[in-house]
Short mmCIF file of C-alpha atoms in Angstrom, two decimals:
data_model
loop_
_atom_site.label_atom_id
_atom_site.label_comp_id
_atom_site.label_asym_id
_atom_site.label_seq_id
_atom_site.Cartn_x
_atom_site.Cartn_y
_atom_site.Cartn_z
CA MET A 1 119.32 -72.29 58.09
CA ALA A 2 122.67 -70.31 58.88
CA LYS A 3 124.76 -70.13 61.97
CA ALA A 4 124.26 -67.53 63.77
CA LYS A 5 127.03 -65.35 64.34
CA PRO A 6 128.52 -63.58 67.62
CA ASP A 7 127.51 -59.93 65.64
CA ASP A 8 124.11 -61.22 65.50
CA LEU A 9 123.88 -62.66 69.15
CA ASP A 10 124.36 -58.99 69.61
CA GLU A 11 122.06 -57.39 68.50
CA LEU A 12 119.62 -59.34 70.42
CA ASP A 13 120.74 -58.53 74.03
CA TRP A 14 117.16 -56.55 74.09
CA VAL A 15 115.78 -59.46 74.21
CA THR A 16 117.43 -60.43 77.37
CA VAL A 17 117.13 -56.86 78.71
CA ARG A 18 113.23 -57.06 77.95
CA ASP A 19 112.72 -60.59 79.26
CA GLU A 20 114.49 -59.22 82.85
CA LEU A 21 112.55 -56.41 83.39
CA ASP A 22 109.28 -58.16 82.45
CA SER A 23 109.82 -60.32 85.06
CA SER A 24 110.72 -57.91 87.82
CA TYR A 25 107.45 -55.75 86.99
CA ALA A 26 104.74 -56.26 89.14
CA PRO A 27 101.36 -55.08 87.59
CA GLU A 28 98.81 -52.36 89.32
CA THR A 29 95.61 -52.99 88.53
CA ILE A 30 93.13 -49.84 87.90
CA LEU A 31 92.63 -49.16 91.69
CA GLN A 32 95.63 -49.89 92.38
CA LYS A 33 96.80 -46.90 91.27
CA ALA A 34 94.37 -44.78 91.90
CA LYS A 35 94.53 -45.27 95.25
CA ARG A 36 98.62 -44.98 95.12
CA LYS A 37 98.28 -41.49 93.16
CA THR A 38 95.50 -40.81 95.73
CA GLN A 39 97.71 -40.74 98.62
CA GLU A 40 100.54 -39.09 96.41
CA ASN A 41 98.49 -35.73 95.89
CA PRO A 42 94.94 -36.24 97.59
CA PHE A 43 93.72 -32.66 97.06
CA VAL A 44 93.06 -33.51 93.26
CA PRO A 45 90.51 -36.56 93.89
CA ILE A 46 88.74 -33.47 96.05
CA GLY A 47 88.80 -30.75 93.58
CA ALA A 48 87.93 -33.47 90.93
CA LEU A 49 84.94 -34.32 93.12
CA ALA A 50 84.02 -30.45 94.11
CA THR A 51 84.21 -29.71 90.13
CA THR A 52 81.43 -32.34 89.30
CA VAL A 53 79.24 -31.94 92.29
CA ALA A 54 79.46 -28.16 91.50
CA LEU A 55 78.36 -29.09 87.47
CA SER A 56 76.02 -31.19 88.17
CA VAL A 57 74.44 -28.72 90.51
CA GLY A 58 74.71 -26.24 88.11
CA LEU A 59 72.96 -28.41 85.34
CA ILE A 60 70.13 -29.42 87.05
CA SER A 61 69.54 -25.51 88.38
CA PHE A 62 69.59 -24.95 84.78
CA TYR A 63 67.23 -27.75 83.82
CA ARG A 64 64.62 -26.58 86.44
CA GLY A 65 64.92 -22.33 85.85
CA LYS A 66 66.76 -21.20 88.70
CA SER A 67 69.66 -19.01 87.31
CA ASN A 68 70.78 -17.58 89.93
CA MET A 69 71.73 -21.16 91.42
CA GLN A 70 72.84 -22.04 88.03
CA GLN A 71 75.22 -18.89 87.83
CA TYR A 72 76.56 -19.27 91.24
CA MET A 73 77.57 -23.48 90.82
CA MET A 74 78.85 -22.83 87.70
CA ARG A 75 81.42 -19.88 89.51
CA ALA A 76 82.11 -22.16 91.69
CA ARG A 77 82.58 -25.18 89.15
CA VAL A 78 85.32 -22.75 87.60
CA GLY A 79 86.33 -22.57 90.95
CA ALA A 80 86.88 -26.06 91.93
CA GLN A 81 88.70 -26.74 88.69
CA ALA A 82 91.25 -23.45 89.15
CA PHE A 83 92.05 -25.21 93.14
CA THR A 84 92.54 -29.10 91.31
CA ILE A 85 94.38 -28.13 88.71
CA ILE A 86 96.59 -25.62 91.38
CA CYS A 87 97.13 -28.75 93.52
CA MET A 88 98.01 -31.08 90.69
CA VAL A 89 100.56 -28.74 89.39
CA ALA A 90 102.04 -28.58 93.19
CA GLY A 91 101.73 -32.27 93.58
CA PHE A 92 104.38 -32.47 89.96
CA ILE A 93 106.58 -29.50 91.45
CA LEU A 94 106.99 -31.49 95.20
CA LEU A 95 107.12 -35.07 94.48
CA PRO A 96 110.07 -35.22 92.78
CA LYS A 97 111.50 -33.96 96.55
CA SER A 98 110.00 -36.99 98.35
CA ASN A 99 111.30 -39.44 97.17
#
């Protein structure tokens, strides 16, 4: 095997940098990440839940043949989706300023 030259060792500096980064990195579980994201922007999960509820009630109304309620809930779903998107955009804009 050939002897390593100093130039060859410089090319492998990224390995030590990666090892240093990996040792300082604390992995998050899915629940920890969800909790952190909810604390950062609590209105997004509320909007997502409202969207899910409106969609579910609208689909149940559609299945049962209640067209007035189904139309109302589909419009409510669109409003809840708009609320969620607005909250996401506001979170992206305001989050860097809060750190």
